[in-house]
Structure formats: C-alpha cells, structure tokens
CSV table of C-alpha atoms in Angstrom, one decimal:
chain,number,residue,atom,x,y,z
A,1,MET,CA,97.1,91.1,82.9
A,2,ASN,CA,101.0,89.9,84.4
A,3,ARG,CA,99.2,88.5,86.8
A,4,ARG,CA,96.7,86.5,84.8
A,5,HIS,CA,99.2,84.7,82.1
A,6,CYS,CA,101.2,84.4,86.2
A,7,ALA,CA,98.5,82.0,87.4
A,8,THR,CA,97.9,80.3,84.2
A,9,ALA,CA,101.9,79.4,84.1
A,10,ALA,CA,101.9,78.0,88.0
A,11,ILE,CA,98.4,75.7,87.1
A,12,THR,CA,100.6,74.1,84.0
A,13,LEU,CA,103.5,73.6,86.5
A,14,VAL,CA,101.7,72.1,89.4
A,15,CYS,CA,99.5,69.9,86.3
A,16,ALA,CA,103.7,68.7,85.3
A,17,LEU,CA,104.5,68.3,88.5
A,18,ALA,CA,101.7,65.7,89.2
A,19,LEU,CA,102.2,64.4,85.7
A,20,LEU,CA,106.1,63.3,86.9
A,21,THR,CA,105.0,62.5,90.1
A,22,ALA,CA,102.6,60.0,89.4
A,23,PRO,CA,103.6,56.7,88.7
A,24,VAL,CA,104.3,55.0,85.5
A,25,GLN,CA,102.7,51.2,85.1
A,26,ALA,CA,105.5,49.9,82.4
A,27,MET,CA,104.0,48.1,79.0
A,28,ALA,CA,104.4,45.0,79.0
A,29,ALA,CA,104.0,42.3,75.6
A,30,PRO,CA,100.7,40.4,77.0
A,31,ILE,CA,100.7,37.4,79.2
A,32,PRO,CA,100.1,34.1,77.2
A,33,GLU,CA,97.4,32.3,78.6
A,34,PRO,CA,98.0,29.1,80.1
A,35,GLY,CA,98.6,26.3,78.8
A,36,PRO,CA,98.6,22.5,79.9
A,37,THR,CA,101.5,21.6,82.3
A,38,SER,CA,101.5,18.5,80.7
A,39,THR,CA,100.9,16.6,78.0
A,40,ALA,CA,98.2,14.0,77.0
A,41,PRO,CA,99.9,9.7,78.0
A,42,ALA,CA,101.2,8.0,75.0
A,43,ALA,CA,99.1,4.7,74.0
A,44,PRO,CA,101.0,2.1,75.8
A,45,LYS,CA,102.9,0.1,72.8
A,46,LYS,CA,101.0,-3.0,73.0
A,47,SER,CA,102.9,-6.6,73.5
A,48,LEU,CA,104.1,-9.0,71.5
A,49,GLU,CA,101.3,-11.6,71.5
A,50,GLU,CA,98.7,-8.5,70.9
A,51,VAL,CA,101.0,-6.9,67.9
A,52,ARG,CA,100.1,-11.4,66.4
A,53,GLU,CA,97.3,-11.0,66.6
A,54,GLU,CA,97.1,-7.4,64.8
A,55,ILE,CA,99.2,-9.4,61.9
A,56,ASP,CA,97.8,-12.5,62.4
A,57,ILE,CA,94.0,-10.9,61.2
A,58,LEU,CA,95.9,-9.1,58.4
A,59,TYR,CA,96.8,-11.2,56.8
A,60,ARG,CA,93.2,-13.4,57.4
A,61,LYS,CA,91.3,-10.2,55.7
A,62,ALA,CA,94.2,-10.3,52.7
A,63,GLY,CA,93.5,-14.1,51.7
A,64,ALA,CA,89.3,-13.0,52.1
A,65,ALA,CA,90.4,-11.0,50.0
A,66,THR,CA,92.4,-12.9,47.6
A,67,ASP,CA,89.4,-15.8,46.9
A,68,ALA,CA,87.1,-13.1,45.6
A,69,TYR,CA,89.9,-11.8,43.4
A,70,ASN,CA,90.6,-15.6,42.4
A,71,LEU,CA,87.4,-16.4,42.2
A,72,ALA,CA,86.7,-12.9,39.8
A,73,GLU,CA,89.2,-14.3,37.9
A,74,GLU,CA,87.5,-17.3,37.5
A,75,GLN,CA,84.0,-16.4,36.3
A,76,SER,CA,85.8,-14.3,33.7
A,77,LYS,CA,87.7,-17.0,32.3
A,78,LYS,CA,85.0,-18.2,31.8
A,79,GLN,CA,83.0,-16.1,30.3
A,80,SER,CA,86.3,-15.5,28.1
A,81,GLY,CA,85.3,-19.4,26.9
A,82,GLU,CA,81.8,-18.8,26.4
A,83,ILE,CA,82.3,-15.8,24.0
A,84,VAL,CA,84.5,-17.7,21.9
A,85,ARG,CA,81.5,-20.9,21.9
A,86,LEU,CA,79.2,-18.4,21.2
A,87,THR,CA,81.5,-16.0,18.1
A,88,LYS,CA,80.8,-19.5,16.6
A,89,SER,CA,77.8,-20.2,17.2
A,90,ILE,CA,77.0,-16.4,15.2
A,91,ALA,CA,79.1,-17.5,12.7
A,92,ASP,CA,77.9,-20.6,11.7
A,93,GLY,CA,73.8,-19.5,11.9
A,94,GLN,CA,75.2,-16.4,9.9
A,95,ALA,CA,76.6,-18.2,6.9
A,96,ARG,CA,73.5,-20.8,7.5
A,97,ILE,CA,71.2,-18.1,7.5
A,98,ALA,CA,72.9,-17.4,4.1
A,99,GLU,CA,72.8,-20.6,2.1
A,100,LEU,CA,68.8,-20.6,3.6
A,101,LYS,CA,68.4,-16.7,1.6
A,102,ASP,CA,70.1,-18.0,-1.4
A,103,ARG,CA,68.0,-21.3,-1.3
A,104,ALA,CA,65.2,-19.4,-1.0
A,105,GLY,CA,66.5,-16.7,-4.2
A,106,ALA,CA,66.8,-19.7,-6.4
A,107,GLN,CA,63.6,-21.7,-6.0
A,108,ALA,CA,62.1,-18.2,-7.2
A,109,ARG,CA,64.0,-17.8,-10.4
A,110,GLU,CA,63.7,-21.2,-10.8
A,111,GLN,CA,59.1,-20.9,-10.2
A,112,TYR,CA,59.8,-17.5,-12.5
A,113,ARG,CA,60.7,-19.0,-15.6
A,114,SER,CA,58.8,-21.3,-15.4
A,115,GLY,CA,56.1,-19.0,-15.5
A,116,GLY,CA,54.8,-18.7,-12.6
A,117,LEU,CA,51.5,-20.6,-13.6
A,118,PRO,CA,48.6,-22.2,-12.1
A,119,PRO,CA,48.1,-26.5,-11.5
A,120,GLY,CA,45.5,-26.1,-14.2
A,121,ALA,CA,46.4,-23.5,-16.2
A,122,GLN,CA,49.7,-26.2,-17.1
A,123,LEU,CA,46.9,-28.6,-17.6
A,124,VAL,CA,45.2,-27.3,-19.9
A,125,LEU,CA,48.9,-25.8,-22.2
A,126,SER,CA,50.5,-29.4,-21.4
A,127,GLY,CA,47.6,-31.9,-22.0
A,128,ASP,CA,48.6,-35.0,-20.6
A,129,PRO,CA,47.0,-36.0,-17.8
A,130,ASP,CA,50.2,-38.2,-16.7
A,131,LEU,CA,52.3,-35.3,-16.4
A,132,PHE,CA,50.2,-33.1,-14.6
A,133,MET,CA,50.2,-35.2,-11.5
A,134,ASP,CA,54.1,-35.2,-11.2
A,135,GLY,CA,54.5,-32.0,-12.1
A,136,VAL,CA,51.2,-30.8,-9.7
A,137,ASN,CA,53.8,-34.1,-7.1
A,138,GLN,CA,56.2,-31.3,-7.9
A,139,ALA,CA,55.1,-28.9,-7.1
A,140,ARG,CA,53.1,-29.8,-3.2
A,141,GLN,CA,57.0,-31.6,-2.6
A,142,GLY,CA,58.5,-27.8,-2.8
A,143,GLN,CA,55.4,-25.6,-0.6
A,144,GLN,CA,56.5,-28.3,2.4
A,145,ALA,CA,60.7,-27.2,1.4
A,146,THR,CA,59.2,-24.1,1.1
A,147,LYS,CA,57.7,-23.7,4.1
A,148,GLY,CA,60.2,-26.6,6.1
A,149,MET,CA,63.1,-23.4,4.3
A,150,LEU,CA,61.6,-20.9,5.7
A,151,THR,CA,60.3,-21.9,9.0
A,152,GLU,CA,64.4,-23.4,9.1
A,153,LEU,CA,65.5,-19.6,7.9
A,154,GLU,CA,62.9,-18.0,11.0
A,155,GLN,CA,64.1,-20.5,14.6
A,156,ALA,CA,68.2,-20.2,12.3
A,157,GLN,CA,67.6,-15.5,13.1
A,158,GLU,CA,65.8,-16.1,16.4
A,159,ASP,CA,69.0,-18.4,17.6
A,160,LEU,CA,71.8,-15.2,16.0
A,161,GLU,CA,69.6,-13.5,18.3
A,162,THR,CA,69.8,-14.8,20.8
A,163,TYR,CA,73.3,-15.9,20.8
A,164,THR,CA,74.2,-12.4,20.3
A,165,LYS,CA,72.5,-10.7,23.0
A,166,ASP,CA,74.1,-13.4,25.1
A,167,ALA,CA,77.5,-12.8,24.4
A,168,SER,CA,77.0,-9.4,24.5
A,169,LEU,CA,75.4,-10.5,28.4
A,170,ASN,CA,78.8,-12.0,29.1
A,171,ARG,CA,81.3,-9.6,28.4
A,172,GLU,CA,79.7,-7.1,30.8
A,173,LYS,CA,80.0,-9.2,33.4
A,174,ILE,CA,83.5,-10.3,32.1
A,175,GLU,CA,83.5,-5.8,33.1
A,176,ALA,CA,82.4,-6.5,36.3
A,177,ASN,CA,84.7,-9.1,37.4
A,178,ARG,CA,86.9,-7.1,35.8
A,179,VAL,CA,86.1,-4.1,38.7
A,180,LYS,CA,85.5,-6.8,40.5
A,181,GLN,CA,88.9,-8.0,40.6
A,182,ALA,CA,90.2,-4.2,40.8
A,183,LYS,CA,88.5,-3.7,43.9
A,184,ALA,CA,90.1,-6.6,45.9
A,185,LYS,CA,93.6,-6.3,44.1
A,186,LYS,CA,93.4,-2.9,46.1
A,187,SER,CA,93.0,-4.1,49.8
A,188,ILE,CA,94.7,-7.2,49.6
A,189,ASN,CA,97.9,-5.1,48.8
A,190,ALA,CA,96.7,-2.9,51.6
A,191,GLN,CA,95.8,-5.0,53.7
A,192,ILE,CA,99.2,-7.1,52.8
A,193,ALA,CA,101.7,-3.6,53.7
A,194,ALA,CA,99.6,-2.7,56.5
A,195,ALA,CA,101.2,-6.1,58.4
A,196,GLU,CA,104.1,-5.9,56.5
A,197,LYS,CA,104.6,-1.9,58.1
A,198,ILE,CA,103.8,-3.4,61.7
A,199,GLU,CA,106.7,-5.8,61.1
A,200,SER,CA,109.0,-3.9,60.0
A,201,GLN,CA,108.7,-2.1,62.9
A,202,LEU,CA,109.9,-5.0,64.8
A,203,ALA,CA,113.1,-5.0,66.3
A,204,LYS,CA,115.2,-7.8,64.8
A,205,GLU,CA,115.3,-9.8,68.2
A,206,GLU,CA,110.9,-8.3,68.6
A,207,GLN,CA,110.9,-10.0,64.5
A,208,ALA,CA,112.0,-13.5,66.6
A,209,ARG,CA,110.2,-14.5,69.8
A,210,LEU,CA,107.4,-12.8,67.2
A,211,ILE,CA,107.7,-16.2,64.7
A,212,GLN,CA,108.6,-18.0,67.9
A,213,LEU,CA,104.8,-16.8,69.4
A,214,GLU,CA,103.8,-17.9,65.9
A,215,LYS,CA,105.5,-21.3,66.8
A,216,ASP,CA,103.9,-21.8,70.3
A,217,ALA,CA,99.9,-20.8,69.2
A,218,ALA,CA,100.4,-22.8,66.6
A,219,SER,CA,101.3,-26.3,69.2
A,220,THR,CA,98.8,-24.5,71.5
A,221,ALA,CA,96.1,-24.7,69.3
A,222,GLN,CA,97.2,-28.3,67.9
A,223,ALA,CA,97.7,-30.5,71.1
A,224,ALA,CA,94.3,-28.8,72.5
A,225,TRP,CA,92.8,-30.0,69.0
A,226,LEU,CA,94.0,-33.7,69.2
A,227,SER,CA,92.9,-33.7,73.3
A,228,SER,CA,89.1,-32.5,71.6
A,229,GLY,CA,89.0,-36.7,70.3
A,230,ALA,CA,87.9,-34.6,67.2
A,231,LEU,CA,90.1,-36.7,65.3
A,232,LYS,CA,89.3,-40.3,66.0
A,233,ASP,CA,91.9,-42.6,63.2
A,234,ILE,CA,94.2,-40.0,61.6
A,235,ASN,CA,95.8,-42.9,59.7
A,236,ARG,CA,92.2,-43.4,57.2
A,237,GLU,CA,94.1,-44.6,53.7
A,238,ALA,CA,93.6,-42.1,51.4
A,239,SER,CA,92.0,-42.8,47.9
A,240,ALA,CA,93.5,-44.4,45.0
A,241,ALA,CA,93.0,-39.8,43.5
A,242,GLY,CA,93.1,-38.9,46.8
A,243,LYS,CA,97.0,-40.7,46.8
A,244,GLN,CA,97.9,-38.8,43.3
A,245,ALA,CA,96.4,-35.7,44.9
A,246,LEU,CA,98.9,-34.8,48.0
A,247,ALA,CA,102.0,-35.8,46.0
A,248,PHE,CA,101.4,-33.0,44.1
A,249,ALA,CA,100.8,-30.8,46.9
A,250,THR,CA,103.9,-32.5,49.6
A,251,ALA,CA,105.9,-31.5,46.0
A,252,GLN,CA,105.7,-28.4,46.1
A,253,ILE,CA,106.6,-27.8,50.0
A,254,GLY,CA,109.6,-25.5,50.2
A,255,LYS,CA,107.8,-23.3,47.4
A,256,PRO,CA,106.9,-19.7,48.3
A,257,TYR,CA,103.2,-18.3,48.9
A,258,VAL,CA,102.6,-15.8,46.4
A,259,TRP,CA,98.6,-14.9,46.2
A,260,GLY,CA,96.8,-15.6,42.9
A,261,ALA,CA,99.4,-18.4,41.4
A,262,GLU,CA,99.0,-21.4,40.6
A,263,GLY,CA,102.0,-23.2,40.1
A,264,PRO,CA,104.5,-24.0,39.5
A,265,GLY,CA,106.4,-21.4,41.0
A,266,SER,CA,104.4,-20.6,43.8
A,267,TYR,CA,100.1,-21.1,45.1
A,268,ASP,CA,98.2,-19.7,46.9
A,269,CYS,CA,95.6,-21.9,49.5
A,270,SER,CA,93.4,-22.8,46.8
A,271,GLY,CA,95.6,-22.1,44.3
A,272,LEU,CA,97.6,-25.2,45.5
A,273,THR,CA,94.8,-27.8,46.4
A,274,SER,CA,93.0,-27.1,43.5
A,275,GLN,CA,95.5,-28.6,41.6
A,276,ALA,CA,96.9,-30.9,43.4
A,277,TRP,CA,93.0,-32.7,42.2
A,278,ALA,CA,93.8,-31.5,38.6
A,279,ALA,CA,97.2,-33.1,38.9
A,280,ALA,CA,95.0,-36.7,40.1
A,281,LYS,CA,92.1,-36.3,36.9
A,282,GLN,CA,89.5,-34.1,39.4
A,283,PRO,CA,89.0,-31.5,38.2
A,284,ILE,CA,88.0,-29.3,41.6
A,285,PRO,CA,86.7,-25.4,42.3
A,286,ARG,CA,89.5,-23.3,42.7
A,287,THR,CA,88.7,-20.8,45.7
A,288,SER,CA,88.4,-22.1,48.8
A,289,GLN,CA,85.1,-20.6,49.3
A,290,GLU,CA,84.1,-22.5,46.4
A,291,GLN,CA,85.5,-26.0,47.4
A,292,TRP,CA,83.5,-25.4,50.5
A,293,ARG,CA,80.4,-24.4,49.1
A,294,GLN,CA,80.2,-27.8,46.2
A,295,LEU,CA,82.4,-30.2,47.2
A,296,PRO,CA,81.2,-33.2,49.3
A,297,HIS,CA,81.2,-32.5,53.0
A,298,VAL,CA,82.4,-34.9,55.2
A,299,ALA,CA,82.5,-34.8,59.4
A,300,ILE,CA,86.4,-34.8,60.3
A,301,GLN,CA,85.8,-38.1,62.4
A,302,ASP,CA,85.9,-39.6,59.1
A,303,MET,CA,88.3,-37.6,57.1
A,304,ARG,CA,91.2,-39.4,55.2
A,305,PRO,CA,94.1,-38.5,53.3
A,306,GLY,CA,93.5,-36.1,50.1
A,307,ASP,CA,90.3,-34.4,52.2
A,308,LEU,CA,90.4,-30.3,52.4
A,309,ILE,CA,90.4,-29.2,55.4
A,310,ILE,CA,88.0,-25.1,54.6
A,311,TYR,CA,89.3,-22.5,57.6
A,312,HIS,CA,87.8,-19.6,59.1
A,313,SER,CA,83.6,-19.0,59.2
A,314,ASP,CA,84.6,-17.0,56.3
A,315,ALA,CA,85.7,-20.9,54.6
A,316,SER,CA,89.2,-17.9,52.9
A,317,HIS,CA,91.7,-21.3,54.1
A,318,VAL,CA,92.3,-24.4,53.4
A,319,GLY,CA,95.3,-27.2,54.0
A,320,MET,CA,95.2,-30.7,52.3
A,321,TYR,CA,95.0,-33.4,54.7
A,322,VAL,CA,98.0,-35.8,54.6
A,323,GLY,CA,97.3,-38.4,57.4
A,324,ASP,CA,98.9,-38.0,61.3
A,325,GLY,CA,96.7,-34.7,62.3
A,326,SER,CA,99.0,-32.2,59.6
A,327,ILE,CA,98.1,-30.4,57.0
A,328,VAL,CA,99.7,-29.3,53.9
A,329,HIS,CA,99.1,-26.1,53.0
A,330,ALA,CA,100.2,-21.9,51.4
A,331,PRO,CA,99.8,-20.4,54.9
A,332,ARG,CA,100.2,-16.7,53.9
A,333,PRO,CA,103.0,-13.6,52.5
A,334,GLY,CA,105.7,-14.5,53.5
A,335,ARG,CA,105.6,-17.9,53.9
A,336,HIS,CA,106.2,-21.0,51.6
A,337,VAL,CA,104.1,-24.6,51.7
A,338,THR,CA,105.2,-25.9,54.5
A,339,LEU,CA,103.3,-28.5,56.9
A,340,THR,CA,100.9,-27.9,59.8
A,341,GLY,CA,99.1,-29.5,62.8
A,342,ALA,CA,95.5,-30.0,61.2
A,343,GLY,CA,93.3,-28.5,64.5
A,344,THR,CA,96.5,-24.4,64.2
A,345,MET,CA,93.1,-22.9,63.3
A,346,GLN,CA,89.8,-22.7,63.7
A,347,ILE,CA,87.8,-25.5,61.3
A,348,LEU,CA,85.4,-24.7,59.5
A,349,GLY,CA,85.0,-28.4,57.8
A,350,VAL,CA,86.3,-30.8,56.0
A,351,VAL,CA,85.2,-31.7,51.9
A,352,ARG,CA,86.2,-34.8,49.9
A,353,PRO,CA,86.7,-33.8,46.4
A,354,ASP,CA,86.7,-37.5,45.0
A,355,LYS,CA,83.3,-39.0,47.4
C-alpha cells in the first residue's frame, strides 16, 4: 500500500516538473488586419477656368428654369383672365335663361286665361269671321314666338354648359401651371445656391481673378464673332418703335437681375426685353423661348437696333441689339443690366418684334 502511494506521488511530481519546464506562450491581443499603407489620392483641385465654366453652366440652367417659371406664370394669368370672362358669360347666360323662362310662363298663363280653346271653337263662339281671322294671325305669331323662344332657351342652356366646362378646364390648367412654377422655382433656387456656394469658397483674390476670366472670355468670344464677318453692317437705323424700346432698355442699365422680375426695380433677361417693347406699344411674349418661337426671324447680317438676339440652343437667354455689335441685357443673378458684346454668348438667332 505504501509503495502504491509512493508511486502515485512520484508520477504526480514528474508531471508537475514537466509543466513548469515547458516553454510558456504569452496570451496577447489579436493582431489587427494590416490596413492600407496610404490614403486614396485627393481629387485634383479645379482650375479657375474650370470653376468659371461650372458656374456658367449652373446659371444657364437657372436661366432655363426661369423661362419655364415665367411661361407657367404667363399661362396662369391668361387662364385666370379667361375664367373671369367665362364667369361673366355664365352669369349672363343664367340671367337670360331666367328671362326666357319667365316669358314662357307668361305665355302659358295667357293661354290659360283664354281657356286654351282651339281656333275653330273660338270662331263658333265669337260669331265674327274678321275677329276670328285676327285671332288666328295672333295665334300663329304667338306660336312662332314661342318656338323661337324655346330654341333660344335651348341654345342658352347649351352655351351655359359649355362655359361651365371651359371654366373648369381652365382651373385645372391653372393648377397644373402652379405645379410647374413650384418645380421650376425649386430648380432655380438649387442652381443659384450651387453656383453661389462655389463662388463663396473662393478666396478674394480668386474671386477677382474669376471676374477677370469672365471678362477675358467675353472679349475673346466677341472678337472672334466680329472677325468672322457674321455682322456686316453694325450701324443700321432702328425703326421708330425700336428706338422707343431701346431707350427704355438702356434706361434700366445698372438695375439688378432678379429671376421672374419685370421691373421697375429689377429684371430678368426676358422681363427686360418684353417690358421694353411694351413701352413701345408693341406687346411681345414674356419669355425668351416664346419670343424665339412666335416673333419673326431675321438674318444676323440684317439685324438692326431694337431687334432681339436669342442665345443658347434652348433659347434660354435674350438681349436687345443696340448697334455697334453690342446688346443691352440682364445677365444673371448677382449681376446688373449692362451693355456687352453681342457675340459673347452662343447666338441661336435674331427676332424682330415690329416686322
């Protein structure tokens, strides 16, 4: 028994010594996965010329949205005026129907008082052929008048239904245009805000250089346009109405651009041209796109002061030609009504309001 205990103790001692003499593996925190040795390269900073082009695109998009806003507003005004006219027509129609019904009622009451006897019976009762014939003639006239009155009543009711339907349709169009205006307004503000944000991030020196870049680009474009021979005669005579429109437009120089504005304190591009021609007693469409679509086109080489130059492929900008290769226009937000070269922007064509 003692031998067995001694053997067990010996085995236990050997095992303990083996554990104590074995190499110890330290328990450390997991080694993290190797990360990238360097961050992704930052996007190269845009040049001022690229910034200028980006800002120009944003303002052009704002200009196109402004045209959409103005068109929706003009259509809403037109439809509101049509509703006023239709409302009056509806009231007049209702009054006419009431009058015709009163007349029909009066005839029915008169017939009732005469007993409603047929002409033959009236002849027997009267005993007077002459009196009878007078009665027959009056009866025929009364029948014709009644027939005409019923026809007029029927037509008045049909007209009233048409007026009511048209008024309802115009109200639907006004609501659709209100939605278009709200969408365009949101787009305008977004484009302008994006452009202003870019400009605000520039240092003062960069902002000054940006303005100079704009002037340089305009000068280069104007020189290229003049040298192309597109405009052969720069000193044509304006028409009498053109002179009036031109005098109005140039009198607005220095006033700020505000989208949707038609004066007197501020203007957008087509607000200036439409008001100038309104001052010349020659109303024209409100927007540059409609001015391009509706007014007579003339060749650039035949252009004269007072004509309107439409710019960009979407007809989103307009200026008034003043002669000497220049225009007066309301450029964009942040700028004022000014004179500039007619060839500083992409010309779509020329229209003449008083052709």
